[in-house]
PDB file of C-alpha atoms in Angstrom:
ATOM      1  CA  MET A   1      74.320 105.538 101.804  1.00  0.00           C
ATOM      2  CA  HIS A   2      76.791 106.033  98.942  1.00  0.00           C
ATOM      3  CA  ARG A   3      78.726 109.416  99.159  1.00  0.00           C
ATOM      4  CA  PHE A   4      80.069 111.607  96.285  1.00  0.00           C
ATOM      5  CA  PHE A   5      82.135 114.687  96.130  1.00  0.00           C
ATOM      6  CA  VAL A   6      80.854 117.738  94.225  1.00  0.00           C
ATOM      7  CA  GLU A   7      83.478 120.114  93.102  1.00  0.00           C
ATOM      8  CA  THR A   8      81.163 123.172  93.135  1.00  0.00           C
ATOM      9  CA  PRO A   9      80.107 124.129  96.550  1.00  0.00           C
ATOM     10  CA  VAL A  10      76.501 123.223  97.318  1.00  0.00           C
ATOM     11  CA  SER A  11      74.684 126.678  97.882  1.00  0.00           C
ATOM     12  CA  SER A  12      71.107 125.943  96.594  1.00  0.00           C
ATOM     13  CA  ASN A  13      68.739 122.967  96.387  1.00  0.00           C
ATOM     14  CA  LYS A  14      70.376 121.696  93.259  1.00  0.00           C
ATOM     15  CA  ALA A  15      73.764 120.153  92.558  1.00  0.00           C
ATOM     16  CA  TYR A  16      75.451 118.540  89.631  1.00  0.00           C
ATOM     17  CA  LEU A  17      77.868 115.655  89.438  1.00  0.00           C
ATOM     18  CA  ALA A  18      80.321 115.410  86.696  1.00  0.00           C
ATOM     19  CA  GLY A  19      83.341 113.571  85.666  1.00  0.00           C
ATOM     20  CA  SER A  20      84.502 110.339  87.480  1.00  0.00           C
ATOM     21  CA  GLU A  21      81.948 110.881  90.220  1.00  0.00           C
ATOM     22  CA  ALA A  22      79.081 111.055  87.757  1.00  0.00           C
ATOM     23  CA  HIS A  23      80.562 108.062  85.952  1.00  0.00           C
ATOM     24  CA  HIS A  24      80.620 106.063  89.237  1.00  0.00           C
ATOM     25  CA  LEU A  25      77.126 106.806  89.951  1.00  0.00           C
ATOM     26  CA  ILE A  26      75.704 106.204  86.494  1.00  0.00           C
ATOM     27  CA  HIS A  27      77.556 103.205  85.496  1.00  0.00           C
ATOM     28  CA  VAL A  28      78.950 101.421  88.578  1.00  0.00           C
ATOM     29  CA  LEU A  29      75.940 101.569  91.069  1.00  0.00           C
ATOM     30  CA  PRO A  30      73.951 102.015  88.707  1.00  0.00           C
ATOM     31  CA  ALA A  31      71.986 105.347  89.066  1.00  0.00           C
ATOM     32  CA  SER A  32      68.400 105.679  88.939  1.00  0.00           C
ATOM     33  CA  VAL A  33      65.764 108.781  89.057  1.00  0.00           C
ATOM     34  CA  GLY A  34      64.749 108.889  92.691  1.00  0.00           C
ATOM     35  CA  MET A  35      67.809 107.367  94.040  1.00  0.00           C
ATOM     36  CA  GLU A  36      69.146 108.957  97.188  1.00  0.00           C
ATOM     37  CA  VAL A  37      72.872 109.650  97.917  1.00  0.00           C
ATOM     38  CA  VAL A  38      74.872 111.725 100.167  1.00  0.00           C
ATOM     39  CA  LEU A  39      76.958 114.668  98.688  1.00  0.00           C
ATOM     40  CA  ILE A  40      80.127 116.438 100.206  1.00  0.00           C
ATOM     41  CA  ASP A  41      81.774 119.548  98.794  1.00  0.00           C
ATOM     42  CA  GLY A  42      84.749 119.716 101.259  1.00  0.00           C
ATOM     43  CA  SER A  43      83.088 122.644 103.218  1.00  0.00           C
ATOM     44  CA  GLY A  44      82.541 120.543 106.332  1.00  0.00           C
ATOM     45  CA  ALA A  45      78.957 119.568 105.830  1.00  0.00           C
ATOM     46  CA  GLU A  46      77.199 116.632 104.099  1.00  0.00           C
ATOM     47  CA  PHE A  47      73.992 116.740 102.083  1.00  0.00           C
ATOM     48  CA  ASP A  48      71.111 114.276 101.483  1.00  0.00           C
ATOM     49  CA  ALA A  49      70.160 114.459  97.775  1.00  0.00           C
ATOM     50  CA  ARG A  50      68.001 112.671  95.235  1.00  0.00           C
ATOM     51  CA  VAL A  51      68.813 111.953  91.707  1.00  0.00           C
ATOM     52  CA  LEU A  52      66.421 114.134  89.318  1.00  0.00           C
ATOM     53  CA  ARG A  53      67.824 113.706  86.051  1.00  0.00           C
ATOM     54  CA  ILE A  54      70.641 111.404  84.651  1.00  0.00           C
ATOM     55  CA  GLU A  55      72.609 112.542  81.426  1.00  0.00           C
ATOM     56  CA  ARG A  56      75.256 111.025  79.221  1.00  0.00           C
ATOM     57  CA  ARG A  57      78.117 112.340  81.331  1.00  0.00           C
ATOM     58  CA  GLY A  58      76.254 114.045  84.461  1.00  0.00           C
ATOM     59  CA  VAL A  59      73.910 113.778  87.051  1.00  0.00           C
ATOM     60  CA  GLU A  60      71.372 116.508  88.469  1.00  0.00           C
ATOM     61  CA  LEU A  61      70.540 116.308  92.024  1.00  0.00           C
ATOM     62  CA  GLU A  62      67.934 117.757  94.345  1.00  0.00           C
ATOM     63  CA  VAL A  63      69.507 118.727  97.552  1.00  0.00           C
ATOM     64  CA  ILE A  64      67.140 117.543 100.445  1.00  0.00           C
ATOM     65  CA  THR A  65      68.807 118.318 103.714  1.00  0.00           C
ATOM     66  CA  ARG A  66      72.102 119.936 105.003  1.00  0.00           C
ATOM     67  CA  HIS A  67      73.772 118.227 107.835  1.00  0.00           C
ATOM     68  CA  ALA A  68      76.649 119.982 109.771  1.00  0.00           C
ATOM     69  CA  ILE A  69      78.397 117.026 110.882  1.00  0.00           C
ATOM     70  CA  ASP A  70      81.896 117.329 112.219  1.00  0.00           C
ATOM     71  CA  ARG A  71      84.204 114.411 112.330  1.00  0.00           C
ATOM     72  CA  GLU A  72      87.473 116.301 112.375  1.00  0.00           C
ATOM     73  CA  LEU A  73      90.092 116.276 115.054  1.00  0.00           C
ATOM     74  CA  SER A  74      89.588 118.828 118.092  1.00  0.00           C
ATOM     75  CA  PHE A  75      93.054 120.354 117.178  1.00  0.00           C
ATOM     76  CA  PRO A  76      94.575 121.063 113.735  1.00  0.00           C
ATOM     77  CA  PHE A  77      97.370 118.328 112.806  1.00  0.00           C
ATOM     78  CA  THR A  78      99.846 119.268 110.293  1.00  0.00           C
ATOM     79  CA  LEU A  79     102.037 116.511 108.921  1.00  0.00           C
ATOM     80  CA  GLY A  80     105.309 117.215 107.167  1.00  0.00           C
ATOM     81  CA  VAL A  81     106.588 114.007 105.459  1.00  0.00           C
ATOM     82  CA  THR A  82     109.230 113.044 102.782  1.00  0.00           C
ATOM     83  CA  LEU A  83     106.970 111.273 100.253  1.00  0.00           C
ATOM     84  CA  PRO A  84     108.035 107.735  99.647  1.00  0.00           C
ATOM     85  CA  LYS A  85     107.926 106.121  96.091  1.00  0.00           C
ATOM     86  CA  GLY A  86     105.030 104.616  94.167  1.00  0.00           C
ATOM     87  CA  ASP A  87     101.930 103.240  95.566  1.00  0.00           C
ATOM     88  CA  ARG A  88     103.295 103.760  99.301  1.00  0.00           C
ATOM     89  CA  GLN A  89     102.518 107.617  98.733  1.00  0.00           C
ATOM     90  CA  ARG A  90      98.704 106.598  98.319  1.00  0.00           C
ATOM     91  CA  TRP A  91      98.781 104.339 101.465  1.00  0.00           C
ATOM     92  CA  LEU A  92     100.239 107.266 103.258  1.00  0.00           C
ATOM     93  CA  VAL A  93      97.780 109.642 102.021  1.00  0.00           C
ATOM     94  CA  GLU A  94      94.814 107.317 102.775  1.00  0.00           C
ATOM     95  CA  LYS A  95      95.611 106.808 106.231  1.00  0.00           C
ATOM     96  CA  ALA A  96      96.434 110.307 107.057  1.00  0.00           C
ATOM     97  CA  VAL A  97      93.058 111.335 105.911  1.00  0.00           C
ATOM     98  CA  GLU A  98      91.450 108.400 107.961  1.00  0.00           C
ATOM     99  CA  LEU A  99      93.433 109.687 111.199  1.00  0.00           C
ATOM    100  CA  GLY A 100      92.119 113.072 110.695  1.00  0.00           C
ATOM    101  CA  VAL A 101      95.139 115.087 109.462  1.00  0.00           C
ATOM    102  CA  GLN A 102      94.405 118.707 108.467  1.00  0.00           C
ATOM    103  CA  THR A 103      97.477 119.284 106.174  1.00  0.00           C
ATOM    104  CA  LEU A 104     100.199 117.166 104.612  1.00  0.00           C
ATOM    105  CA  VAL A 105     103.416 118.811 103.517  1.00  0.00           C
ATOM    106  CA  PRO A 106     105.698 117.165 101.262  1.00  0.00           C
ATOM    107  CA  LEU A 107     109.194 117.767 102.760  1.00  0.00           C
ATOM    108  CA  GLN A 108     112.300 118.240 100.613  1.00  0.00           C
ATOM    109  CA  THR A 109     115.305 116.962 102.499  1.00  0.00           C
ATOM    110  CA  GLU A 110     119.143 115.896 101.909  1.00  0.00           C
ATOM    111  CA  ARG A 111     118.111 112.282 101.623  1.00  0.00           C
ATOM    112  CA  SER A 112     114.883 112.755  99.673  1.00  0.00           C
ATOM    113  CA  VAL A 113     114.541 110.221  96.692  1.00  0.00           C
ATOM    114  CA  LEU A 114     112.081 112.204  94.672  1.00  0.00           C
ATOM    115  CA  THR A 115     110.454 115.462  94.184  1.00  0.00           C
ATOM    116  CA  PRO A 116     106.743 115.506  93.741  1.00  0.00           C
ATOM    117  CA  THR A 117     105.386 116.889  90.665  1.00  0.00           C
ATOM    118  CA  SER A 118     102.383 118.875  89.966  1.00  0.00           C
ATOM    119  CA  THR A 119     100.889 115.582  88.161  1.00  0.00           C
ATOM    120  CA  SER A 120     101.735 113.402  91.065  1.00  0.00           C
ATOM    121  CA  LEU A 121     100.217 115.788  93.647  1.00  0.00           C
ATOM    122  CA  SER A 122      97.117 115.974  91.819  1.00  0.00           C
ATOM    123  CA  ARG A 123      96.677 112.291  91.883  1.00  0.00           C
ATOM    124  CA  LEU A 124      97.164 112.350  95.498  1.00  0.00           C
ATOM    125  CA  ARG A 125      94.517 114.901  95.906  1.00  0.00           C
ATOM    126  CA  LYS A 126      92.076 112.584  94.069  1.00  0.00           C
ATOM    127  CA  VAL A 127      93.127 110.009  96.822  1.00  0.00           C
ATOM    128  CA  VAL A 128      92.158 112.397  99.547  1.00  0.00           C
ATOM    129  CA  ILE A 129      88.738 112.775  97.933  1.00  0.00           C
ATOM    130  CA  GLU A 130      88.344 109.018  97.723  1.00  0.00           C
ATOM    131  CA  SER A 131      89.500 108.427 101.327  1.00  0.00           C
ATOM    132  CA  SER A 132      87.268 111.078 102.772  1.00  0.00           C
ATOM    133  CA  LYS A 133      84.256 109.658 101.123  1.00  0.00           C
ATOM    134  CA  GLN A 134      85.061 106.240 102.477  1.00  0.00           C
ATOM    135  CA  CYS A 135      85.927 107.272 106.065  1.00  0.00           C
ATOM    136  CA  GLY A 136      83.072 109.866 106.299  1.00  0.00           C
ATOM    137  CA  ARG A 137      85.124 113.183 106.672  1.00  0.00           C
ATOM    138  CA  ASN A 138      83.350 116.177 105.306  1.00  0.00           C
ATOM    139  CA  GLN A 139      86.466 118.466 105.031  1.00  0.00           C
ATOM    140  CA  LEU A 140      89.336 117.552 102.728  1.00  0.00           C
ATOM    141  CA  MET A 141      92.799 117.057 104.019  1.00  0.00           C
ATOM    142  CA  GLN A 142      94.914 119.841 102.210  1.00  0.00           C
ATOM    143  CA  ILE A 143      98.110 118.720 100.350  1.00  0.00           C
ATOM    144  CA  ASP A 144     100.690 121.629  99.988  1.00  0.00           C
ATOM    145  CA  THR A 145     103.412 122.250  97.538  1.00  0.00           C
ATOM    146  CA  PRO A 146     106.721 120.811  98.518  1.00  0.00           C
ATOM    147  CA  GLN A 147     108.709 122.701 101.208  1.00  0.00           C
ATOM    148  CA  SER A 148     112.091 122.679 102.463  1.00  0.00           C
ATOM    149  CA  LEU A 149     112.864 121.809 106.008  1.00  0.00           C
ATOM    150  CA  GLU A 150     113.800 125.599 106.818  1.00  0.00           C
ATOM    151  CA  THR A 151     110.583 126.609 105.669  1.00  0.00           C
ATOM    152  CA  PHE A 152     108.626 123.973 107.463  1.00  0.00           C
ATOM    153  CA  GLN A 153     110.548 124.372 110.835  1.00  0.00           C
ATOM    154  CA  GLN A 154     109.480 128.275 110.584  1.00  0.00           C
ATOM    155  CA  ARG A 155     105.833 127.367 109.988  1.00  0.00           C
ATOM    156  CA  PRO A 156     104.250 126.473 113.255  1.00  0.00           C
ATOM    157  CA  PRO A 157     102.637 129.336 115.335  1.00  0.00           C
ATOM    158  CA  GLN A 158     104.236 129.703 118.677  1.00  0.00           C
ATOM    159  CA  GLU A 159     101.537 128.065 120.656  1.00  0.00           C
ATOM    160  CA  SER A 160     101.886 124.812 118.579  1.00  0.00           C
ATOM    161  CA  LEU A 161     103.346 121.507 119.677  1.00  0.00           C
ATOM    162  CA  GLN A 162     106.256 120.527 117.352  1.00  0.00           C
ATOM    163  CA  ILE A 163     107.361 117.010 117.080  1.00  0.00           C
ATOM    164  CA  VAL A 164     110.204 115.326 115.047  1.00  0.00           C
ATOM    165  CA  ALA A 165     110.384 111.690 114.459  1.00  0.00           C
ATOM    166  CA  HIS A 166     113.711 110.237 115.161  1.00  0.00           C
ATOM    167  CA  PRO A 167     114.971 106.529 114.921  1.00  0.00           C
ATOM    168  CA  THR A 168     116.621 106.649 118.345  1.00  0.00           C
ATOM    169  CA  SER A 169     116.445 110.121 119.997  1.00  0.00           C
ATOM    170  CA  GLY A 170     113.509 111.347 122.139  1.00  0.00           C
ATOM    171  CA  ILE A 171     110.592 110.160 123.892  1.00  0.00           C
ATOM    172  CA  PRO A 172     109.624 106.588 123.034  1.00  0.00           C
ATOM    173  CA  VAL A 173     106.703 106.538 120.638  1.00  0.00           C
ATOM    174  CA  SER A 174     104.998 103.868 123.011  1.00  0.00           C
ATOM    175  CA  SER A 175     105.333 106.182 126.053  1.00  0.00           C
ATOM    176  CA  ILE A 176     103.711 109.331 124.631  1.00  0.00           C
ATOM    177  CA  GLU A 177     100.467 109.053 126.588  1.00  0.00           C
ATOM    178  CA  ASP A 178     101.388 112.379 128.651  1.00  0.00           C
ATOM    179  CA  LEU A 179     102.191 114.334 125.425  1.00  0.00           C
ATOM    180  CA  ARG A 180      98.678 113.005 123.824  1.00  0.00           C
ATOM    181  CA  SER A 181      96.741 114.055 126.899  1.00  0.00           C
ATOM    182  CA  SER A 182      98.281 117.474 126.774  1.00  0.00           C
ATOM    183  CA  ILE A 183      97.258 117.801 123.180  1.00  0.00           C
ATOM    184  CA  LEU A 184      93.495 116.752 123.739  1.00  0.00           C
ATOM    185  CA  ALA A 185      93.222 118.939 126.756  1.00  0.00           C
ATOM    186  CA  GLU A 186      94.630 122.067 125.263  1.00  0.00           C
ATOM    187  CA  GLY A 187      93.712 121.707 121.741  1.00  0.00           C
ATOM    188  CA  ARG A 188      96.934 123.114 120.573  1.00  0.00           C
ATOM    189  CA  PRO A 189      98.039 122.617 116.891  1.00  0.00           C
ATOM    190  CA  VAL A 190     100.346 120.108 116.441  1.00  0.00           C
ATOM    191  CA  PHE A 191     103.185 119.919 113.683  1.00  0.00           C
ATOM    192  CA  ALA A 192     104.977 116.715 113.122  1.00  0.00           C
ATOM    193  CA  ALA A 193     107.855 116.002 110.968  1.00  0.00           C
ATOM    194  CA  VAL A 194     108.993 112.455 109.455  1.00  0.00           C
ATOM    195  CA  GLY A 195     112.148 112.132 107.519  1.00  0.00           C
ATOM    196  CA  PRO A 196     113.269 109.958 104.537  1.00  0.00           C
ATOM    197  CA  GLU A 197     114.337 106.394 104.978  1.00  0.00           C
ATOM    198  CA  GLY A 198     117.633 106.898 106.561  1.00  0.00           C
ATOM    199  CA  GLY A 199     116.235 109.750 108.547  1.00  0.00           C
ATOM    200  CA  PHE A 200     117.195 113.369 108.710  1.00  0.00           C
ATOM    201  CA  SER A 201     120.696 114.148 108.481  1.00  0.00           C
ATOM    202  CA  ASP A 202     122.476 114.981 111.614  1.00  0.00           C
ATOM    203  CA  GLN A 203     122.543 118.685 110.612  1.00  0.00           C
ATOM    204  CA  GLU A 204     118.751 118.723 109.968  1.00  0.00           C
ATOM    205  CA  PHE A 205     118.107 117.090 113.230  1.00  0.00           C
ATOM    206  CA  ALA A 206     120.333 119.544 114.974  1.00  0.00           C
ATOM    207  CA  ASP A 207     118.215 122.331 113.186  1.00  0.00           C
ATOM    208  CA  PHE A 208     115.096 120.948 114.539  1.00  0.00           C
ATOM    209  CA  GLN A 209     116.492 120.786 117.950  1.00  0.00           C
ATOM    210  CA  GLY A 210     117.512 124.169 117.694  1.00  0.00           C
ATOM    211  CA  ALA A 211     113.968 125.266 116.787  1.00  0.00           C
ATOM    212  CA  SER A 212     112.901 123.627 119.972  1.00  0.00           C
ATOM    213  CA  TRP A 213     111.011 120.735 118.214  1.00  0.00           C
ATOM    214  CA  GLN A 214     110.556 117.758 120.393  1.00  0.00           C
ATOM    215  CA  ALA A 215     112.173 114.516 119.386  1.00  0.00           C
ATOM    216  CA  VAL A 216     110.181 111.174 119.422  1.00  0.00           C
ATOM    217  CA  SER A 217     111.823 107.837 119.038  1.00  0.00           C
ATOM    218  CA  MET A 218     110.324 105.316 116.826  1.00  0.00           C
ATOM    219  CA  GLY A 219     111.510 102.396 118.503  1.00  0.00           C
ATOM    220  CA  LEU A 220     114.284  99.719 118.186  1.00  0.00           C
ATOM    221  CA  ARG A 221     113.311  98.891 114.445  1.00  0.00           C
ATOM    222  CA  ILE A 222     113.924 100.950 111.373  1.00  0.00           C
ATOM    223  CA  LEU A 223     110.601 101.928 110.084  1.00  0.00           C
ATOM    224  CA  ARG A 224     109.518 102.867 106.444  1.00  0.00           C
ATOM    225  CA  ILE A 225     108.454 106.363 105.993  1.00  0.00           C
ATOM    226  CA  GLU A 226     104.780 105.765 105.713  1.00  0.00           C
ATOM    227  CA  THR A 227     104.933 103.480 108.847  1.00  0.00           C
ATOM    228  CA  ALA A 228     106.710 105.937 111.070  1.00  0.00           C
ATOM    229  CA  ALA A 229     104.290 108.743 109.765  1.00  0.00           C
ATOM    230  CA  ILE A 230     101.138 106.915 110.272  1.00  0.00           C
ATOM    231  CA  SER A 231     102.465 105.266 113.690  1.00  0.00           C
ATOM    232  CA  LEU A 232     103.185 108.672 114.820  1.00  0.00           C
ATOM    233  CA  VAL A 233      99.911 110.340 113.874  1.00  0.00           C
ATOM    234  CA  ALA A 234      98.012 107.478 115.517  1.00  0.00           C
ATOM    235  CA  ALA A 235     100.059 107.634 118.750  1.00  0.00           C
ATOM    236  CA  LEU A 236      99.127 111.479 119.096  1.00  0.00           C
ATOM    237  CA  THR A 237      95.357 111.407 118.028  1.00  0.00           C
ATOM    238  CA  LEU A 238      93.756 108.011 118.937  1.00  0.00           C
ATOM    239  CA  ARG A 239      92.334 107.640 122.331  1.00  0.00           C
TER     240      ARG A 239
END
């Protein structure tokens, strides 16, 4: 069944779609009175709903049933990553949503090639909605405002597992089974950091080590940002 995102939390037996979501329902499907769809509002639930009225730029729906369906990871996963250029950002966000990342934090590093703007972050948050509809998530991955490495390194709570990707140092990503088993068994929050192409500077990596972050080697080949980030998330989450 087709899924649509409602910006206003669903709190009654009526809901209203507007903007691009309404346009898709009205003109792409197209909508008809009585059609049934699934609504999400980012709260963690999904709602069976029926089209009541079709307007020029909006659709009124009757909410039939609320389902508390949890498709999230059993532990919170925060990914700090230096965003790549262009369409590679979109791909990274799509896959992070599909793999269950709870929060994505754009990192500002010595070798960053761009600074995300409010406009570009707004576009990526729309990608989160589209990806969530596609993969079945009912909670939206949060995209934070850009942070310095110093701020991000101080962010994890004491009980969390903190991992930094490095081209050559640390546990091989292909041999991460014990670490993953520990995460799944204990449900500890995970914080993972992935640097820009060229990696973190020597001083930045030393700062991670000084803050007791566990280094994970990404293999013999040099990976692009989005490849390294999604490979690391998948290695730590997929069973």
